[in-house]
Amino acid sequence: DRERSLELLRVPDLDPRGRRPRRRSMLAKALVLFAACACLIRGSEAFSLATPAARHSCREPRAAVNAGLFDGFQKAAKEREAAKEAQWQAMKDMQAARRDPEAFDKATKRTRYVAMARKAAEAGNLPDGWGCAQDPASGDTYYFNKEKGIASTWDPPLDDMVKILEEQNAL
């Protein structure tokens, strides 16, 4: 009785001829949508509803419309691939450097010396002939060397400072 009363309350979806249309499952709808997208992307006419004559007449405009549709995805994929390749190359270079212990040790010391020189430059400890001052407009520190004729530069003389540190530690 209960099912019968629920059946009477349910309004059937009828087509204009009075018949109940067949409902598609969500999977079937998804497959049709996927096929339509594949047709649009590839320019395939396998799922086209147009007549053969109409298909051939509209082939060029379809290619023009789809030309830039996925360019952003392709560009991002190429950038990711380039980043992966750069990481791979850096890893190979690091492995090659580790195979030569002296070169690896030298590079490690140089990295430490650059960090030490940068801290010393921030504190105002510079090699002979070099001076530093603050730019009144920006507040940034600039460096100058009157002996070498360098009027001003924003970068501290790290190369000169690293050479001094290497000489001191070589003794």
mmCIF file of C-alpha atoms in Angstrom:
data_model
loop_
_atom_site.group_PDB
_atom_site.id
_atom_site.type_symbol
_atom_site.label_atom_id
_atom_site.label_comp_id
_atom_site.label_asym_id
_atom_site.label_seq_id
_atom_site.Cartn_x
_atom_site.Cartn_y
_atom_site.Cartn_z
ATOM 1 C CA ASP A 1 0.000 0.000 0.000
ATOM 2 C CA ARG A 2 2.736 2.422 0.895
ATOM 3 C CA GLU A 3 4.627 1.846 -2.363
ATOM 4 C CA ARG A 4 1.418 2.301 -4.300
ATOM 5 C CA SER A 5 0.719 5.646 -2.607
ATOM 6 C CA LEU A 6 4.284 6.832 -3.273
ATOM 7 C CA GLU A 7 3.943 5.754 -6.907
ATOM 8 C CA LEU A 8 0.810 7.881 -7.244
ATOM 9 C CA LEU A 9 2.560 10.914 -5.755
ATOM 10 C CA ARG A 10 5.520 10.634 -8.141
ATOM 11 C CA VAL A 11 5.054 12.669 -11.335
ATOM 12 C CA PRO A 12 6.566 10.872 -14.310
ATOM 13 C CA ASP A 13 8.739 12.759 -16.811
ATOM 14 C CA LEU A 14 6.924 12.345 -20.102
ATOM 15 C CA ASP A 15 7.999 13.326 -23.562
ATOM 16 C CA PRO A 16 5.509 15.079 -25.926
ATOM 17 C CA ARG A 17 4.227 11.688 -27.155
ATOM 18 C CA GLY A 18 3.272 10.661 -23.643
ATOM 19 C CA ARG A 19 6.086 8.108 -23.237
ATOM 20 C CA ARG A 20 8.600 8.098 -20.421
ATOM 21 C CA PRO A 21 12.076 8.850 -21.847
ATOM 22 C CA ARG A 22 14.995 6.604 -21.032
ATOM 23 C CA ARG A 23 17.304 8.191 -18.460
ATOM 24 C CA ARG A 24 21.032 8.127 -18.877
ATOM 25 C CA SER A 25 23.284 7.286 -16.015
ATOM 26 C CA MET A 26 25.876 9.765 -14.811
ATOM 27 C CA LEU A 27 28.619 7.585 -16.281
ATOM 28 C CA ALA A 28 27.000 7.643 -19.708
ATOM 29 C CA LYS A 29 26.680 11.436 -19.533
ATOM 30 C CA ALA A 30 30.313 11.750 -18.508
ATOM 31 C CA LEU A 31 31.425 9.537 -21.396
ATOM 32 C CA VAL A 32 29.445 11.610 -23.904
ATOM 33 C CA LEU A 33 30.949 14.808 -22.485
ATOM 34 C CA PHE A 34 34.452 13.329 -22.617
ATOM 35 C CA ALA A 35 33.976 12.236 -26.227
ATOM 36 C CA ALA A 36 32.720 15.691 -27.186
ATOM 37 C CA CYS A 37 35.739 17.342 -25.530
ATOM 38 C CA ALA A 38 38.110 14.943 -27.254
ATOM 39 C CA CYS A 39 36.451 15.730 -30.538
ATOM 40 C CA LEU A 40 36.841 19.454 -29.914
ATOM 41 C CA ILE A 41 40.490 19.194 -28.848
ATOM 42 C CA ARG A 42 41.691 16.868 -31.564
ATOM 43 C CA GLY A 43 39.552 18.315 -34.302
ATOM 44 C CA SER A 44 38.218 14.837 -34.939
ATOM 45 C CA GLU A 45 34.901 14.511 -36.659
ATOM 46 C CA ALA A 46 34.091 11.082 -35.294
ATOM 47 C CA PHE A 47 31.361 12.480 -33.040
ATOM 48 C CA SER A 48 30.275 15.357 -35.252
ATOM 49 C CA LEU A 49 26.576 15.673 -35.974
ATOM 50 C CA ALA A 50 27.085 17.749 -39.128
ATOM 51 C CA THR A 51 26.748 16.355 -42.619
ATOM 52 C CA PRO A 52 29.966 15.344 -44.398
ATOM 53 C CA ALA A 53 29.812 18.423 -46.641
ATOM 54 C CA ALA A 54 29.342 20.712 -43.629
ATOM 55 C CA ARG A 55 32.201 19.008 -41.775
ATOM 56 C CA HIS A 56 34.681 19.806 -44.513
ATOM 57 C CA SER A 57 33.505 23.383 -44.859
ATOM 58 C CA CYS A 58 34.018 24.205 -41.165
ATOM 59 C CA ARG A 59 37.314 22.412 -40.646
ATOM 60 C CA GLU A 60 39.513 25.534 -40.754
ATOM 61 C CA PRO A 61 37.525 27.709 -38.319
ATOM 62 C CA ARG A 62 37.514 24.893 -35.746
ATOM 63 C CA ALA A 63 41.316 24.689 -35.900
ATOM 64 C CA ALA A 64 41.554 28.459 -35.449
ATOM 65 C CA VAL A 65 39.255 28.419 -32.413
ATOM 66 C CA ASN A 66 41.125 25.566 -30.709
ATOM 67 C CA ALA A 67 44.603 26.905 -31.499
ATOM 68 C CA GLY A 68 45.123 28.694 -28.179
ATOM 69 C CA LEU A 69 42.778 26.679 -26.002
ATOM 70 C CA PHE A 70 45.429 24.717 -24.095
ATOM 71 C CA ASP A 71 48.537 26.847 -24.757
ATOM 72 C CA GLY A 72 48.699 27.899 -21.101
ATOM 73 C CA PHE A 73 48.819 24.271 -19.974
ATOM 74 C CA GLN A 74 51.503 23.435 -22.538
ATOM 75 C CA LYS A 75 53.596 26.434 -21.464
ATOM 76 C CA ALA A 76 53.337 25.457 -17.788
ATOM 77 C CA ALA A 77 54.265 21.868 -18.642
ATOM 78 C CA LYS A 78 57.321 23.046 -20.585
ATOM 79 C CA GLU A 79 58.363 25.282 -17.677
ATOM 80 C CA ARG A 80 58.014 22.372 -15.223
ATOM 81 C CA GLU A 81 60.029 20.170 -17.565
ATOM 82 C CA ALA A 82 62.755 22.841 -17.831
ATOM 83 C CA ALA A 83 62.861 23.184 -14.026
ATOM 84 C CA LYS A 84 63.178 19.410 -13.646
ATOM 85 C CA GLU A 85 65.970 19.365 -16.219
ATOM 86 C CA ALA A 86 67.793 22.167 -14.374
ATOM 87 C CA GLN A 87 67.460 20.271 -11.081
ATOM 88 C CA TRP A 88 68.741 17.104 -12.730
ATOM 89 C CA GLN A 89 71.734 18.968 -14.178
ATOM 90 C CA ALA A 90 72.498 20.589 -10.800
ATOM 91 C CA MET A 91 72.366 17.166 -9.137
ATOM 92 C CA LYS A 92 74.728 15.715 -11.746
ATOM 93 C CA ASP A 93 77.121 18.656 -11.248
ATOM 94 C CA MET A 94 77.040 18.140 -7.484
ATOM 95 C CA GLN A 95 77.795 14.435 -7.903
ATOM 96 C CA ALA A 96 80.701 15.251 -10.214
ATOM 97 C CA ALA A 97 82.031 17.796 -7.714
ATOM 98 C CA ARG A 98 81.839 15.251 -4.883
ATOM 99 C CA ARG A 99 83.903 12.792 -6.888
ATOM 100 C CA ASP A 100 86.779 15.289 -6.686
ATOM 101 C CA PRO A 101 87.163 15.883 -2.929
ATOM 102 C CA GLU A 102 89.644 18.753 -3.292
ATOM 103 C CA ALA A 103 87.393 20.707 -5.666
ATOM 104 C CA PHE A 104 84.366 20.030 -3.450
ATOM 105 C CA ASP A 105 86.238 21.186 -0.353
ATOM 106 C CA LYS A 106 87.429 24.313 -2.171
ATOM 107 C CA ALA A 107 83.876 25.166 -3.310
ATOM 108 C CA THR A 108 82.525 24.616 0.198
ATOM 109 C CA LYS A 109 85.170 26.894 1.698
ATOM 110 C CA ARG A 110 84.465 29.540 -0.945
ATOM 111 C CA THR A 111 80.767 29.494 -0.031
ATOM 112 C CA ARG A 112 81.687 29.989 3.632
ATOM 113 C CA TYR A 113 84.109 32.802 2.769
ATOM 114 C CA VAL A 114 81.475 34.633 0.727
ATOM 115 C CA ALA A 115 79.033 34.440 3.645
ATOM 116 C CA MET A 116 81.706 35.712 6.046
ATOM 117 C CA ALA A 117 82.652 38.534 3.659
ATOM 118 C CA ARG A 118 79.017 39.588 3.276
ATOM 119 C CA LYS A 119 78.595 39.797 7.062
ATOM 120 C CA ALA A 120 81.833 41.750 7.407
ATOM 121 C CA ALA A 121 80.750 44.185 4.676
ATOM 122 C CA GLU A 122 77.403 44.750 6.434
ATOM 123 C CA ALA A 123 79.324 45.552 9.621
ATOM 124 C CA GLY A 124 81.543 48.016 7.701
ATOM 125 C CA ASN A 125 84.707 45.889 7.854
ATOM 126 C CA LEU A 126 86.080 46.433 4.331
ATOM 127 C CA PRO A 127 89.488 45.929 2.678
ATOM 128 C CA ASP A 128 91.992 48.813 2.467
ATOM 129 C CA GLY A 129 90.887 51.596 0.137
ATOM 130 C CA TRP A 130 87.212 50.702 0.279
ATOM 131 C CA GLY A 131 84.576 52.776 2.043
ATOM 132 C CA CYS A 132 80.844 52.656 2.484
ATOM 133 C CA ALA A 133 78.081 55.172 3.019
ATOM 134 C CA GLN A 134 74.309 55.283 3.083
ATOM 135 C CA ASP A 135 72.315 56.738 0.232
ATOM 136 C CA PRO A 136 70.136 59.506 1.729
ATOM 137 C CA ALA A 137 67.307 58.914 -0.761
ATOM 138 C CA SER A 138 66.900 55.133 -0.373
ATOM 139 C CA GLY A 139 68.751 54.375 2.844
ATOM 140 C CA ASP A 140 70.713 51.567 1.134
ATOM 141 C CA THR A 141 74.449 51.139 1.611
ATOM 142 C CA TYR A 142 76.767 51.829 -1.312
ATOM 143 C CA TYR A 143 80.479 51.117 -1.580
ATOM 144 C CA PHE A 144 83.303 53.101 -3.177
ATOM 145 C CA ASN A 145 87.069 52.816 -3.734
ATOM 146 C CA LYS A 146 88.987 55.997 -4.484
ATOM 147 C CA GLU A 147 92.288 54.138 -5.096
ATOM 148 C CA LYS A 148 90.854 51.986 -7.894
ATOM 149 C CA GLY A 149 88.643 54.770 -9.258
ATOM 150 C CA ILE A 150 85.362 53.037 -8.445
ATOM 151 C CA ALA A 151 82.963 55.914 -7.733
ATOM 152 C CA SER A 152 80.140 53.855 -6.246
ATOM 153 C CA THR A 153 78.562 50.433 -6.422
ATOM 154 C CA TRP A 154 75.676 48.803 -4.575
ATOM 155 C CA ASP A 155 77.577 45.507 -4.248
ATOM 156 C CA PRO A 156 80.243 45.082 -1.580
ATOM 157 C CA PRO A 157 83.747 44.061 -2.735
ATOM 158 C CA LEU A 158 83.189 40.377 -1.985
ATOM 159 C CA ASP A 159 85.852 39.102 -4.405
ATOM 160 C CA ASP A 160 88.583 41.169 -2.738
ATOM 161 C CA MET A 161 87.388 40.112 0.708
ATOM 162 C CA VAL A 162 87.256 36.418 -0.239
ATOM 163 C CA LYS A 163 90.829 36.612 -1.595
ATOM 164 C CA ILE A 164 91.982 38.074 1.721
ATOM 165 C CA LEU A 165 90.221 35.281 3.660
ATOM 166 C CA GLU A 166 91.725 32.599 1.407
ATOM 167 C CA GLU A 167 95.215 34.061 1.895
ATOM 168 C CA GLN A 168 94.755 34.195 5.660
ATOM 169 C CA ASN A 169 93.570 30.582 5.885
ATOM 170 C CA ALA A 170 96.232 29.283 3.483
ATOM 171 C CA LEU A 171 98.973 30.239 5.942
#
